[in-house]
Every structure is written in structure tokens, then in C-alpha cells.
mmCIF file of C-alpha atoms in Angstrom:
data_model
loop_
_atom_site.group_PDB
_atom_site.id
_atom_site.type_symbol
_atom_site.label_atom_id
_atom_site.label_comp_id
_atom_site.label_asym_id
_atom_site.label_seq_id
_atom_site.Cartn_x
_atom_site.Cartn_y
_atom_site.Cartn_z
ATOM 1 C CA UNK L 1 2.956 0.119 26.801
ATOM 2 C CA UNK L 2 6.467 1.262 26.987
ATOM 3 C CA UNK L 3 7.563 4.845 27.860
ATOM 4 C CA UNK L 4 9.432 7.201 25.497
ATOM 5 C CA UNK L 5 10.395 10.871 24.820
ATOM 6 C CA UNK L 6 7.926 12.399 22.246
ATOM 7 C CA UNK L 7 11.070 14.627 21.192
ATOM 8 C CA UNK L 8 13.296 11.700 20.688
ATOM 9 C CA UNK L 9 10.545 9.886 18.751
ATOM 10 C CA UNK L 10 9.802 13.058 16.597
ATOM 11 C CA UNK L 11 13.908 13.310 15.714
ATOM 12 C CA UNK L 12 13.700 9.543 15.279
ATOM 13 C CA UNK L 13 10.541 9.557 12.818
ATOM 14 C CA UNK L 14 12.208 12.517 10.700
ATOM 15 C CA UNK L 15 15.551 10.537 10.608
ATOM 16 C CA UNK L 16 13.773 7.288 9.269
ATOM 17 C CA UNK L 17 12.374 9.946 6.554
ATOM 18 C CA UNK L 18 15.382 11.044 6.241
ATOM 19 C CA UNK L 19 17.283 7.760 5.803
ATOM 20 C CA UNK L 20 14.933 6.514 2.858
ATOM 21 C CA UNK L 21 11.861 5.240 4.370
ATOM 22 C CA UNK L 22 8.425 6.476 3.306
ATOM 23 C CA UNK L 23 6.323 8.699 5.395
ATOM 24 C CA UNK L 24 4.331 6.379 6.803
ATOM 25 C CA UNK L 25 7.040 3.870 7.919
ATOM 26 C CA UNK L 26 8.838 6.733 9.416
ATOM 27 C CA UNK L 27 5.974 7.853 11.694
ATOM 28 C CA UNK L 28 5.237 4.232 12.124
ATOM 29 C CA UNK L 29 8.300 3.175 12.917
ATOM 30 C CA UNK L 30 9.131 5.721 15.623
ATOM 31 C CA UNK L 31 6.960 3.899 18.130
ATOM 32 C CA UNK L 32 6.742 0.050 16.855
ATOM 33 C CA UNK L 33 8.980 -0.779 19.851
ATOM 34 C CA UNK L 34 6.803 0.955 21.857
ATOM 35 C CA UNK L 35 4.176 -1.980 21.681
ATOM 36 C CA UNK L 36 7.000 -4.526 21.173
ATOM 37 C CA UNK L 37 6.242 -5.030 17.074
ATOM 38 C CA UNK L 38 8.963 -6.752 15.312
ATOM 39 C CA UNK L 39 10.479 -4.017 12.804
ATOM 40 C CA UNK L 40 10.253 -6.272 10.016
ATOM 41 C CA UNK L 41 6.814 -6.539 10.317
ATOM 42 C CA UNK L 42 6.003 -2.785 10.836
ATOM 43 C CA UNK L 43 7.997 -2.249 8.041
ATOM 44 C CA UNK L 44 5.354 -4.450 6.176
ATOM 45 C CA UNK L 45 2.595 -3.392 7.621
ATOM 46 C CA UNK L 46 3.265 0.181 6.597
ATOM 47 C CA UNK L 47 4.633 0.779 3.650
ATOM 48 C CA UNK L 48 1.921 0.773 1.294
ATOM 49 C CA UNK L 49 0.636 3.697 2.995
ATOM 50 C CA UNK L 50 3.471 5.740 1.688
ATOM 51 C CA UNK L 51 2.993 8.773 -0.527
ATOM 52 C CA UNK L 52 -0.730 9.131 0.017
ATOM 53 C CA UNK L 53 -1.598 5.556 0.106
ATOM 54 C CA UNK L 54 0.946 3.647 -2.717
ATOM 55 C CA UNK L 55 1.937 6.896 -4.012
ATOM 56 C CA UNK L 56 -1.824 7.907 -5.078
ATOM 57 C CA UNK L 57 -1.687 10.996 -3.591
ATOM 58 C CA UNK L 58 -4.254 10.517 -1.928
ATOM 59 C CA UNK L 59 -4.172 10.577 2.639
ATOM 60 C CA UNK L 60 -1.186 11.613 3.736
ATOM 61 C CA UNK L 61 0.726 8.748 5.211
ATOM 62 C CA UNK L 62 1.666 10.120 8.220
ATOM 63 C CA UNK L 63 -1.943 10.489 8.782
ATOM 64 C CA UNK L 64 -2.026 6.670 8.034
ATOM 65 C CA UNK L 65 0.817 5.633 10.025
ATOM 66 C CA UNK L 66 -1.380 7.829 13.262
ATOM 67 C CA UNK L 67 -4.462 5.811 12.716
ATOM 68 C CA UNK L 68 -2.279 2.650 12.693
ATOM 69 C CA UNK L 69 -0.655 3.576 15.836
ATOM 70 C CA UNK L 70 -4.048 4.698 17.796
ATOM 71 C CA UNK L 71 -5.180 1.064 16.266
ATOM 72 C CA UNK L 72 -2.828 -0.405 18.606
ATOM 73 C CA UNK L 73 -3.760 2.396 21.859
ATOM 74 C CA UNK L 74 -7.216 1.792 21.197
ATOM 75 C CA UNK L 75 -8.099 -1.373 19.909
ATOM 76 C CA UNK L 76 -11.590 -2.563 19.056
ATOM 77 C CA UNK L 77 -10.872 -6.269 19.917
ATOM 78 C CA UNK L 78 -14.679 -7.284 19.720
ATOM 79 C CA UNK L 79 -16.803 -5.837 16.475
ATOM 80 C CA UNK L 80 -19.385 -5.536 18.511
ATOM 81 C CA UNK L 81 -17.661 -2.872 20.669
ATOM 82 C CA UNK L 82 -19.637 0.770 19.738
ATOM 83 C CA UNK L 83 -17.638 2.135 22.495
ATOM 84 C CA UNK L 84 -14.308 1.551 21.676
ATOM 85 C CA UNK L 85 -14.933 1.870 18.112
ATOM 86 C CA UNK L 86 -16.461 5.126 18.707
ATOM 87 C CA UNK L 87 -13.099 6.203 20.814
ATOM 88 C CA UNK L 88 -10.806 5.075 17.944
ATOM 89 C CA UNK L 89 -12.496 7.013 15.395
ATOM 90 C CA UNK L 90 -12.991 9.922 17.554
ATOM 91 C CA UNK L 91 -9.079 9.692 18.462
ATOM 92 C CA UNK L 92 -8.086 9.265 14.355
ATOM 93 C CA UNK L 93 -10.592 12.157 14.103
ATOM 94 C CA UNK L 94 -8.528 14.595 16.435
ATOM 95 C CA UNK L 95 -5.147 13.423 15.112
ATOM 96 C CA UNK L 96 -6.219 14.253 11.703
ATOM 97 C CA UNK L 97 -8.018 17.380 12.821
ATOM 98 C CA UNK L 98 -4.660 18.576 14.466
ATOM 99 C CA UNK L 99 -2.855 17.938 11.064
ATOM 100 C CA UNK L 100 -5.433 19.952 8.992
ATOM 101 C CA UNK L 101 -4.957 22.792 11.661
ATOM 102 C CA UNK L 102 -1.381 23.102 11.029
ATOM 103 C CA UNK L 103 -1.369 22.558 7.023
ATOM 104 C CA UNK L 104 -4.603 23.203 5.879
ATOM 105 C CA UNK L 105 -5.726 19.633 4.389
ATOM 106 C CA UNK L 106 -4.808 15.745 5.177
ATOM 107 C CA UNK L 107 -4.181 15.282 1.690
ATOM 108 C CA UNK L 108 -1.420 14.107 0.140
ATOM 109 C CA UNK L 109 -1.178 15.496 -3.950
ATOM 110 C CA UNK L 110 -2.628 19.180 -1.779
ATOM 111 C CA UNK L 111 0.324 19.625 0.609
ATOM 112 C CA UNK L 112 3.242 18.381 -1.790
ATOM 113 C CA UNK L 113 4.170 20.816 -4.822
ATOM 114 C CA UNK L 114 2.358 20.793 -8.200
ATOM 115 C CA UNK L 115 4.953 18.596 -10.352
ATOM 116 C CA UNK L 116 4.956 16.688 -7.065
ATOM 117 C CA UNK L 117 1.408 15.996 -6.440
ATOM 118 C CA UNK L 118 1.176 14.775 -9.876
ATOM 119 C CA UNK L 119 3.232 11.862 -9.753
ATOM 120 C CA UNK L 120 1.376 9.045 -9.223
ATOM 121 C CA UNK L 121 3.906 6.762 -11.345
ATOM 122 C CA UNK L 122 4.137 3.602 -8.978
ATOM 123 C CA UNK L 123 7.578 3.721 -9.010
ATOM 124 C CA UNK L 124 9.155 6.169 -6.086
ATOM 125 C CA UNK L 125 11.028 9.010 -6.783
ATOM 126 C CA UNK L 126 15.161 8.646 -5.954
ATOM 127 C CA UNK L 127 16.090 9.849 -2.615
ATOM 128 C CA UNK L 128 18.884 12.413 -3.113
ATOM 129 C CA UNK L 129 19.656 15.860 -1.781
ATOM 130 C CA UNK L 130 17.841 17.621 -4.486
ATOM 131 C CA UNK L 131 14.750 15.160 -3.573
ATOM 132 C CA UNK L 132 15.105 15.905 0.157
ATOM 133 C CA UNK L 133 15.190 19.752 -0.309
ATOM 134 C CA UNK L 134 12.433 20.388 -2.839
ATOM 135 C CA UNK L 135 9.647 18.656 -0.737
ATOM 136 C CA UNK L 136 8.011 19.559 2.699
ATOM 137 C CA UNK L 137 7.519 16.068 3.879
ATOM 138 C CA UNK L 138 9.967 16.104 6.916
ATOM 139 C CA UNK L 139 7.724 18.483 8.578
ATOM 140 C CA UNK L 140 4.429 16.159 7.784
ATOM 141 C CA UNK L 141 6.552 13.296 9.181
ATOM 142 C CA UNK L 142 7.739 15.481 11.945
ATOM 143 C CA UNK L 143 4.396 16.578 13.043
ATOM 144 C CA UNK L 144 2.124 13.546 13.151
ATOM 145 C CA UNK L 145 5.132 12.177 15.307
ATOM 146 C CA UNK L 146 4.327 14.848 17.472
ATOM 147 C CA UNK L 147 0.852 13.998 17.431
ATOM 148 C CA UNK L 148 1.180 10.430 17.783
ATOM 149 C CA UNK L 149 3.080 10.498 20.554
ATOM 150 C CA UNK L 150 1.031 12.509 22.648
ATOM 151 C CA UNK L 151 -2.172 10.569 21.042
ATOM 152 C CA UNK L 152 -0.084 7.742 22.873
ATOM 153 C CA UNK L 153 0.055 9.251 26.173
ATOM 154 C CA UNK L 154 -3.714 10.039 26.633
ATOM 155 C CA UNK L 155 -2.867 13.796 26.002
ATOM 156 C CA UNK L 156 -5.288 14.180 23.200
ATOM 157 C CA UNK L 157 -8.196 12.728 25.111
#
């Protein structure tokens, strides 16, 4: 696994955010080169986790795009495996735990706004200033990088 700055690869998530990609690609994204995944295909493999899970409000995609990530620290290569499936779940449990501390729930329609959590129209909302300043996301995306990263460095174990 490749090293990195967790500071660098929280600015990074939060300017993917920033630059139009969901919340979950943004935290995704931030450390796809650290296990050498093409960016196409992290692109792919995390969008639809985006705005609760295809805008359903429902997980918080940056919660989604931790899980992914410890997917990739701790794999369970052989189904058979209690032990390392028990130490990925109990790794996505801490990650999501930390979350909750900070903002009270992992879910997505409970930390956006009221006309926010809402929408569940398929069709994303326009990135613009106005869309940028009215919604709390950046910090969500900002703080499971935070999390992530140090997930990734054995700090949370």
C-alpha cells in the first residue's frame, strides 16, 4: 500500500466534492491511487453510492465510500474467512461509529436539510454556488476522509 498525507487526502476528497463529484467518489477517490485502482474504474465503482445510496437518502456515501476503502485494507479473500470478515465489519463498524459521534446519525435524508433530505428525484441537483453553500456535505466528505485515512494506517485498530 502506498503512503500519503491524511491532510492532503482530506483537502483532496473535499476538492473532488467540490469540483462536481458525489460524496462517495470524492472520499473514494482520495485514496484509489493508494492501492493502484485505475480512476476510471473507481469512478464506476462508486458512484451509485452517492447521495445516500443513488440519491435515496438513505447511508451517507461517505460512509459507503469508507467501507469500500477498508474492503480493499481488509479484504476477506476466502468466504470462509470468520476472522477477517469479523475485522472488516468491526473496522466499517468503528468508521461509522466515529461518523455518528461527530454528527449524530450515518444517515443521509437526517444530516442534509429538510427540502434537501426530501429529494429523492433520481436526477442530481445542479452544482452551483447557491448548491455548494446551502448544504453541509463538504464537512461529511471532509470527515470520513479523515477517517479513512487513518482507518488506512492501522490507527483505528
Amino acid at each position: 500500500m502506498k503512503d500519503f498525507n491524511i491532510e492532503e487526502r482530506v483537502k483532496k476528497a473535499v476538492e473532488n466534492f467540490e469540483s462536481g463529484y458525489n460524496c462517495a467518489q470524492s472520499v473514494f477517490l482520495a485514496y484509489a491511487d493508494v492501492f493502484e485502482l485505475d480512476l476510471e474504474t473507481a469512478k464506476s465503482m462508486s458512484v451509485s453510492f452517492g447521495g445516500g445510496m443513488g440519491r435515496m437518502r438513505e447511508v451517507c456515501g461517505t460512509v459507503s465510500a469508507m467501507a469500500m476503502l477498508a474492503g480493499f485494507r481488509y479484504p476477506v479473500v476466502d468466504p470462509k474467512d470468520q476472522d477477517a470478515r469479523t475485522r472488516n465489519y468491526a473496522i466499517v463498524q468503528k468508521m461509522g461509529g466515529l461518523f455518528k459521534e461527530q454528527f449524530g446519525t450515518i444517515i443521509c435524508r437526517e444530516l442534509l436539510p429538510a427540502a434537501e433530505a426530501a429529494q429523492t428525484n433520481p436526477a442530481p441537483s445542479m452544482r452551483t454556488a447557491a448548491y455548494y453553500s446551502s448544504r453541509p456535505c463538504g464537512r461529511y466528505v471532509a470527515h470520513a476522509a479523515e477517517i479513512a485515512g487513518k482507518m488506512l494506517k492501522g490507527e483505528l485498530e
